[in-house]
Amino acid sequence: MSLPDNFFGRIIFLLERYGGSLLRGAGSTILIAIVSTAIGCLIGFIVGVIQTIPVRQSDNIFKKIILKIINFILYIYVEVFRGTPMMVQAMFIYYGSATVFNIHMGKWFAAFFIVSINTGAYMAETVRGGILSIDPGQTEGAMAIGMNHFQTMTSVILPQALRNIMPQIGNNLIINIKDTCVLSAISIVELFFATKSVAGTYYTYFEANSIAMAMYLIMTVFFSRLLRWMEGKMDGSDSFDMATTDTLAHTSGMLSYRGKKKNNGRLR
Amino acid sequence: MGQTILEVSHLGKKFGDNVVLRDINISVCSGDVTSIIGSSGSGKSTLLRCVNLLETPTSGQILYYERDIMDKGFDVPAYRAKVGMVFQSFNLFSNMSVLENCVVGQVKVLKRHRKEAVEKARFYLEKVGMGAFINAKPRQISGGQKQRVAIARALAMEPEVLLFDEPTSALDPQMVGEVLGVMRTLAGEGMTMIVVTHEMAFARDVSSHVVFMKDGVICEEGTPEQIFGSPEKQETRDFLSRFFDR
């Protein structure tokens, strides 16, 4: 079968022949992006929380030294992984671990590992910012009823910080969807790798990459909408039910307070 | 007079070279309502925050049932659970409903069962007149309502002492009335309270002991009759005249 001589014909030709492999590539892209963003967020939360542990003068010297050392290591981690290209990191870790330490990690493990710790480095700063953005009064309110640092963080500060950094988590997810393409450097078959193979077979670089462009765009737009929707869910309803202890009042229905209109992530 | 709960002695607080509190001595017995008055910047709030260890005093002692709260082994969270605090800016947890605000501390700190905690929370919310609003989020209610929820949150921990840090200063006159009404009721029921306030009528009518602070020291203290009726110091007279000559 020969190649059609118009653009759209060639697109359809490629889709018919290689649609499956492109979709599988896109599937890998999404899988790596979502899993790594999730793990990266977890790393970011842990690092961000450790970095914001308050140190008081009255704390014992042992705790202070331990925290200093941990914070220094975390600082190095954030700076190194934020400050070097992910493609170089991929090569460095995947080939480096094999040559120097004789550790042969699977390339899929390497893929998740690299994207996760990379995202973690960015998220650490984001989480730190998210925590700092919460009114200190929230911490004081929690401390004043006797909560310790850990309880204050998990019950009060992090839920609010998480809401505030959702747009940034969305950013990271979208960046990861696009940037997994650098993993083709360690021959992970994701969307970009699949596209290159398809393009190379028939010398249809423009057509194949048009398809890839469209597929990347569909994925990123879909996930950005999904995250907006999740933000709305986290904000909860704008109205609330009045509770009543008067059982007779139930028959006449619940009063409902109508707050401001839904605002789709814009300022209130 | 009941048993002495809190004993503040020779308390001092410095922020760097800035001396905020000097040689403060106060003792609080069970059932006392102590009002701390004085102009802004006189150290009233800092004193209250020291009592709850939100600020660490730089000298002196605070004894809670004769135990120094600044001792190394002292269980600060447990102490804070016993000494509740109500803030000027409410500080309700904005990620939680009104009910959850009053439940979370009981469950996490006092390890109460959730069912019991919810019952207690509802009881105290009802008491401050916020029983109908348990499903609301803090952003959906007014300032006076927030402060009443904050009081219920503190009460739900069933504390021995309640500290109020200018609880009405961020509110309009009507809301001030709502909140002071709740505080009067509590005082009438024998709750031990330390109240930093600019509400002179409240200090005069409700408290059993009034402390007037100026420039980080206790300038004069006594019964409301003494302080408001026949103050001894010129500073006290000057301060009070500004409130009552309006």
XYZ file of C-alpha atoms in Angstrom:
514
model
C 0.000 0.000 0.000
C 1.436 3.318 -1.030
C 1.320 6.647 0.758
C -1.606 8.976 -0.205
C -0.434 12.210 -1.788
C -2.429 14.717 0.261
C -1.852 15.763 3.909
C -5.116 14.519 5.388
C -4.888 11.289 3.460
C -1.458 10.671 4.949
C -2.746 11.468 8.446
C -5.548 8.943 8.074
C -3.104 6.432 6.613
C -0.800 6.821 9.631
C -3.699 6.653 12.068
C -5.000 3.450 10.509
C -1.622 1.784 10.509
C -0.029 3.158 13.656
C -2.957 4.531 15.656
C -2.620 1.635 18.086
C 1.065 2.144 18.770
C 0.608 5.906 19.117
C -2.212 5.337 21.600
C -0.079 2.901 23.547
C 2.644 5.551 23.602
C 0.150 8.121 24.862
C -0.970 5.610 27.495
C 2.608 5.262 28.747
C 2.979 9.027 28.760
C -0.113 9.467 30.923
C 0.816 6.598 33.210
C 4.298 7.985 33.867
C 2.986 11.527 34.242
C 0.190 10.703 36.703
C 2.079 8.198 38.860
C 5.203 10.355 38.980
C 3.254 13.513 39.750
C 1.518 11.702 42.592
C 4.770 10.339 44.023
C 6.423 13.704 43.409
C 3.662 15.441 45.374
C 4.176 13.005 48.223
C 7.916 13.699 48.219
C 7.192 17.408 47.999
C 4.827 17.266 50.968
C 7.317 15.368 53.106
C 10.193 17.692 52.205
C 8.049 20.805 52.545
C 6.777 19.742 55.972
C 10.275 18.934 57.245
C 11.585 22.254 55.976
C 8.893 24.155 57.861
C 9.389 22.443 61.253
C 9.766 25.360 63.647
C 12.985 25.450 65.656
C 12.694 27.121 69.031
C 15.588 28.352 71.091
C 14.511 26.099 73.924
C 14.749 22.940 71.794
C 17.601 20.640 72.693
C 20.814 20.815 70.723
C 20.444 17.269 69.375
C 17.163 18.071 67.622
C 18.631 21.269 66.207
C 21.684 19.507 64.733
C 19.630 16.671 63.230
C 17.262 19.174 61.645
C 20.173 21.230 60.313
C 21.701 18.170 58.638
C 18.391 16.971 57.185
C 17.551 20.421 55.913
C 20.961 20.710 54.271
C 20.499 17.393 52.473
C 17.023 18.456 51.342
C 18.410 21.774 50.138
C 21.005 19.945 48.020
C 18.299 17.619 46.668
C 16.027 20.483 45.656
C 18.807 22.537 44.073
C 20.347 19.635 42.108
C 17.138 18.277 40.650
C 15.619 21.662 40.004
C 18.833 23.001 38.567
C 19.702 20.364 35.972
C 17.783 19.230 32.873
C 15.641 16.140 33.355
C 17.039 14.619 30.141
C 20.576 14.804 31.527
C 19.376 13.423 34.862
C 17.769 10.514 33.031
C 20.998 9.635 31.226
C 23.100 10.276 34.329
C 21.021 8.076 36.604
C 20.092 5.310 34.171
C 23.482 4.810 32.545
C 25.499 6.080 35.496
C 24.010 3.627 37.958
C 24.767 0.783 35.573
C 28.356 1.807 34.757
C 29.537 3.078 38.124
C 27.513 1.174 40.700
C 26.639 -1.798 38.542
C 22.975 -1.308 39.437
C 20.862 -2.238 36.442
C 17.559 -0.643 37.134
C 14.752 -1.465 34.742
C 14.160 1.395 32.344
C 10.549 1.708 33.495
C 11.628 1.914 37.093
C 14.172 4.520 36.024
C 11.453 6.475 34.226
C 9.128 6.648 37.240
C 12.058 7.302 39.543
C 13.470 10.203 37.555
C 10.213 11.991 36.889
C 9.084 11.499 40.506
C 12.161 12.919 42.183
C 12.248 15.721 39.666
C 8.642 16.636 40.412
C 9.384 16.225 44.126
C 12.088 18.863 43.948
C 9.698 21.382 42.409
C 6.827 20.393 44.675
C 8.975 20.783 47.795
C 9.236 24.493 47.130
C 5.579 24.699 46.146
C 4.461 22.955 49.327
C 6.734 25.163 51.410
C 5.125 28.189 49.786
C 1.676 26.677 50.320
C 2.360 26.168 54.015
C 3.775 29.677 54.416
C 0.692 31.107 52.696
C -1.599 29.863 55.472
C -2.422 32.508 58.074
C -0.285 31.927 61.215
C -3.533 32.339 63.157
C -4.545 28.877 61.949
C -1.462 27.383 63.585
C -2.050 29.387 66.754
C -5.670 28.294 66.883
C -4.572 24.667 66.608
C -1.776 25.012 69.161
C -4.108 26.787 71.572
C -6.344 23.716 71.807
C -3.314 21.542 72.434
C -2.516 20.096 69.016
C 1.106 19.183 68.393
C 3.025 20.129 65.240
C 2.106 16.923 63.414
C -1.621 17.170 64.245
C -1.668 20.843 63.312
C -0.072 20.033 59.978
C -2.267 17.081 59.016
C -5.610 18.432 60.256
C -5.366 22.140 59.651
C -2.453 23.417 57.591
C -1.891 20.798 54.882
C -5.542 20.502 53.787
C -5.574 24.265 53.255
C -2.123 24.316 51.693
C -3.124 21.486 49.357
C -6.114 23.488 48.156
C -3.918 26.523 47.575
C -1.298 24.632 45.591
C -3.747 22.667 43.423
C -3.134 25.004 40.459
C 0.591 24.298 40.813
C 0.020 20.554 41.032
C -1.951 20.897 37.803
C 0.979 22.756 36.277
C 3.324 19.972 37.278
C 1.070 17.279 35.867
C 0.869 19.071 32.546
C 4.600 19.708 32.474
C 5.137 16.022 33.197
C 2.811 14.939 30.394
C 4.942 16.945 27.994
C 8.336 16.327 29.526
C 8.117 12.552 29.640
C 9.221 12.870 26.019
C 12.790 13.331 27.262
C 12.606 9.751 28.497
C 12.907 8.651 24.894
C 16.597 9.270 25.639
C 16.590 6.091 27.716
C 14.359 4.394 25.108
C 11.088 4.479 26.997
C 8.371 3.988 24.398
C 6.076 6.882 25.164
C 4.176 9.091 22.756
C 7.185 10.987 21.412
C 9.232 7.818 20.888
C 6.284 6.198 19.095
C 5.899 9.305 16.947
C 9.550 9.258 15.961
C 9.305 5.626 14.893
C 6.175 6.278 12.838
C 7.660 9.392 11.259
C 10.872 7.582 10.388
C 9.187 4.678 8.668
C 7.574 6.716 5.876
C 9.453 10.010 6.195
C 6.168 11.628 7.284
C 7.663 13.932 9.930
C 5.104 16.686 9.587
C 2.096 14.391 9.581
C 3.238 12.187 12.442
C 4.130 15.168 14.578
C 0.797 16.832 13.776
C -0.883 13.787 15.251
C 1.427 13.890 18.281
C 0.716 17.609 18.775
C -3.007 16.954 18.758
C -2.690 14.038 21.152
C -0.528 15.971 23.609
C -2.938 18.890 23.472
C -5.962 16.685 24.093
C -4.265 15.139 27.117
C -3.148 18.405 28.647
C -6.471 20.174 28.095
C -8.343 17.206 29.521
C -6.235 17.139 32.663
C -6.319 20.876 33.182
C -10.134 20.754 33.047
C -10.163 17.752 35.390
C -8.025 19.570 37.943
C -10.235 22.652 37.791
C -13.189 20.422 38.479
C -11.395 18.850 41.425
C -10.618 22.311 42.828
C -14.322 23.093 42.682
C -15.050 19.860 44.551
C -12.520 20.761 47.242
C -14.077 24.184 47.760
C -17.339 22.473 48.598
C -20.799 23.843 48.283
C -21.401 27.577 48.506
C -24.514 26.985 50.560
C -25.142 25.115 53.758
C -28.137 23.577 55.499
C -29.348 25.084 58.718
C -29.542 22.404 61.364
C -32.417 22.390 63.771
C -33.208 20.502 66.916
C -36.899 21.297 66.527
C -38.267 18.128 64.943
C -41.455 19.859 63.822
C -39.407 22.182 61.664
C -38.228 19.245 59.534
C -41.630 18.941 57.942
C -41.323 22.409 56.509
C -37.979 21.587 54.948
C -34.506 22.882 55.595
C -33.521 26.473 55.306
C -30.702 26.996 52.937
C -28.269 29.857 52.895
C -27.268 30.848 49.395
C -23.746 32.152 49.282
C -21.958 33.727 46.382
C -22.362 32.159 42.992
C -20.011 29.437 41.825
C -17.001 31.143 40.417
C -14.928 28.531 38.677
C -11.594 29.251 40.303
C -11.770 33.012 39.929
C -11.374 35.296 42.888
C -14.209 35.543 45.333
C -12.107 32.393 96.671
C -11.200 29.061 95.147
C -7.938 27.277 94.665
C -5.079 29.075 92.949
C -4.816 27.789 89.370
C -2.290 30.093 87.759
C 0.465 32.027 89.425
C 2.512 34.398 87.282
C 5.597 35.665 89.068
C 8.283 38.137 87.976
C 7.432 37.430 84.365
C 9.475 39.254 81.748
C 9.484 39.169 77.966
C 11.937 40.715 75.556
C 11.828 40.717 71.772
C 15.508 41.285 71.076
C 16.379 44.459 72.955
C 12.765 45.512 73.127
C 11.399 44.928 76.615
C 7.686 44.200 76.358
C 6.915 42.870 79.829
C 8.676 43.559 83.149
C 8.154 41.891 86.490
C 4.538 40.853 86.050
C 2.858 39.203 89.047
C -0.687 37.908 88.822
C -2.447 35.039 90.454
C -5.686 33.548 89.229
C -7.968 31.518 91.428
C -10.744 29.231 90.360
C -13.819 31.267 89.422
C -11.920 34.538 88.995
C -12.649 36.796 86.070
C -9.527 38.882 85.605
C -9.717 41.751 83.147
C -6.514 43.200 81.782
C -6.937 46.727 80.467
C -4.527 49.285 79.109
C -3.665 51.051 75.900
C -2.448 49.210 72.801
C 1.201 48.253 73.030
C 1.175 48.034 76.815
C 1.913 44.303 76.676
C -1.551 42.949 77.527
C -1.753 40.521 74.630
C 1.865 39.444 75.020
C 1.152 38.602 78.651
C -1.813 36.478 77.657
C 0.184 34.767 74.912
C 2.927 34.012 77.435
C 0.389 32.342 79.694
C -0.520 30.020 76.825
C 3.132 29.673 75.760
C 2.411 31.023 72.292
C 5.268 33.319 73.307
C 8.101 32.033 75.435
C 8.739 34.278 78.434
C 12.353 35.392 78.805
C 12.342 35.510 82.595
C 10.169 34.679 85.575
C 7.810 31.815 86.178
C 4.288 30.733 85.421
C 2.956 28.105 87.788
C -0.058 25.974 86.901
C -1.176 24.185 90.039
C 2.292 24.888 91.412
C 4.066 23.301 88.467
C 6.317 25.476 86.332
C 4.948 25.382 82.782
C 8.390 26.146 81.370
C 9.957 23.038 82.905
C 11.507 20.679 80.374
C 9.253 17.759 81.217
C 6.046 19.811 81.258
C 3.394 18.557 78.847
C 2.606 21.760 76.958
C -0.142 20.403 74.650
C -2.011 18.913 77.618
C -1.671 22.224 79.447
C -2.980 24.160 76.453
C -5.959 21.827 76.281
C -6.734 22.872 79.872
C -6.150 26.570 79.248
C -8.301 27.572 76.291
C -7.742 30.662 74.220
C -10.016 32.890 72.169
C -8.329 35.213 69.685
C -9.089 38.639 68.312
C -9.090 37.269 64.764
C -11.122 34.140 65.684
C -8.645 31.723 64.052
C -11.328 29.196 63.180
C -10.010 26.407 60.964
C -11.205 27.516 57.556
C -11.039 24.025 56.052
C -13.597 22.679 58.506
C -17.275 23.152 59.212
C -18.413 24.863 62.394
C -19.104 21.480 63.999
C -15.774 20.011 62.920
C -13.974 23.032 64.386
C -15.372 22.089 67.776
C -14.813 18.342 67.337
C -11.266 18.074 66.022
C -9.463 19.099 69.204
C -11.529 16.771 71.363
C -10.803 13.810 69.112
C -7.139 14.514 68.367
C -5.971 15.946 71.672
C -8.336 14.568 74.314
C -8.799 11.266 72.405
C -12.542 11.373 72.950
C -14.730 9.135 70.867
C -16.158 10.948 67.910
C -19.743 10.402 69.002
C -19.119 11.909 72.415
C -17.136 14.767 70.864
C -19.968 15.589 68.481
C -22.466 15.618 71.341
C -20.293 17.946 73.385
C -19.632 20.187 70.385
C -23.357 20.456 69.690
C -24.051 21.197 73.344
C -21.576 24.078 73.491
C -22.556 25.419 70.067
C -26.147 25.451 71.273
C -25.000 27.292 74.371
C -23.414 30.115 72.376
C -26.446 30.212 70.102
C -24.754 28.679 67.074
C -26.461 25.304 67.140
C -28.180 25.900 63.827
C -24.953 26.626 61.984
C -23.072 23.351 62.479
C -22.847 22.716 58.734
C -21.578 26.168 57.815
C -17.983 26.924 56.895
C -16.292 29.808 58.721
C -16.305 31.928 55.549
C -20.101 31.758 55.464
C -20.800 33.287 58.888
C -20.370 36.752 60.372
C -17.603 37.910 62.709
C -19.713 37.739 65.833
C -20.849 34.252 64.887
C -17.253 33.206 64.235
C -16.195 34.441 67.642
C -19.047 32.569 69.300
C -17.979 29.400 67.492
C -14.410 30.044 68.636
C -15.672 30.259 72.210
C -17.605 27.012 71.744
C -14.457 25.407 70.323
C -12.536 26.406 73.437
C -15.378 25.322 75.752
C -15.675 21.925 74.088
C -12.215 21.110 75.426
C -13.728 21.704 78.896
C -10.841 23.888 80.018
C -10.139 25.130 83.520
C -9.231 28.604 82.397
C -10.257 30.559 79.317
C -8.031 33.299 77.945
C -9.658 35.974 75.805
C -7.344 38.125 73.691
C -9.389 41.200 72.737
C -12.278 38.989 71.615
C -14.465 41.868 70.466
C -11.950 44.255 68.927
C -12.608 43.117 65.356
C -16.387 43.338 65.616
C -19.093 45.923 65.057
C -21.164 47.113 68.050
C -24.010 44.664 67.546
C -21.658 41.701 67.276
C -19.745 42.946 70.310
C -23.013 42.626 72.207
C -23.503 39.014 71.029
C -20.051 37.972 72.141
C -20.035 39.856 75.448
C -23.411 38.310 76.220
C -21.899 34.833 75.900
C -18.913 35.851 78.036
C -21.177 37.283 80.744
C -23.064 33.996 80.874
C -19.828 32.059 81.239
C -18.615 34.353 83.993
C -21.940 33.928 85.762
C -21.506 30.145 85.638
C -18.186 30.415 87.417
C -15.804 29.922 84.489
C -12.300 31.115 85.305
C -11.347 33.709 82.718
C -8.555 36.123 81.907
C -9.835 38.767 79.521
C -7.724 41.300 77.674
C -10.238 43.886 76.599
C -11.040 47.451 75.649
C -14.648 46.974 76.765
C -14.531 48.969 79.999
C -18.159 48.344 80.876
C -17.540 44.612 80.682
C -14.394 44.888 82.829
C -16.278 46.986 85.372
C -19.434 44.896 85.590
C -18.273 41.340 85.075
C -14.759 40.939 86.402
C -13.721 40.175 89.923
C -10.256 41.606 89.450
C -8.958 44.334 87.141
C -5.347 44.781 86.065
C -4.281 48.036 84.432
C -1.100 47.736 82.394
C 1.108 50.486 81.056
C 4.427 50.173 79.214
C 4.892 46.504 80.028
C 4.301 46.706 83.761
C 1.257 46.370 85.967
C 0.503 49.944 86.885
C -2.426 49.314 89.177
C -4.680 46.438 90.066
C -7.614 45.798 92.321
C -11.314 45.175 92.395
C -13.424 46.851 89.704
C -14.731 49.237 92.371
C -11.195 50.338 93.234
C -9.951 50.700 89.662
C -13.055 52.299 88.174
C -14.341 54.019 91.307
C -11.275 55.452 92.971
C -8.095 54.760 91.017
C -4.971 55.676 92.932
C -2.539 56.310 90.107
C -2.675 59.308 87.820
C -1.967 57.056 84.776
C -5.041 54.948 85.551
C -7.216 58.051 85.901
C -5.908 59.424 82.589
C -6.535 56.152 80.784
C -10.038 55.670 82.155
C -11.075 59.276 81.643
C -10.519 58.803 77.931
C -13.090 56.011 77.975
C -15.724 57.450 80.248
C -15.619 61.126 79.260
C -16.725 60.443 75.744
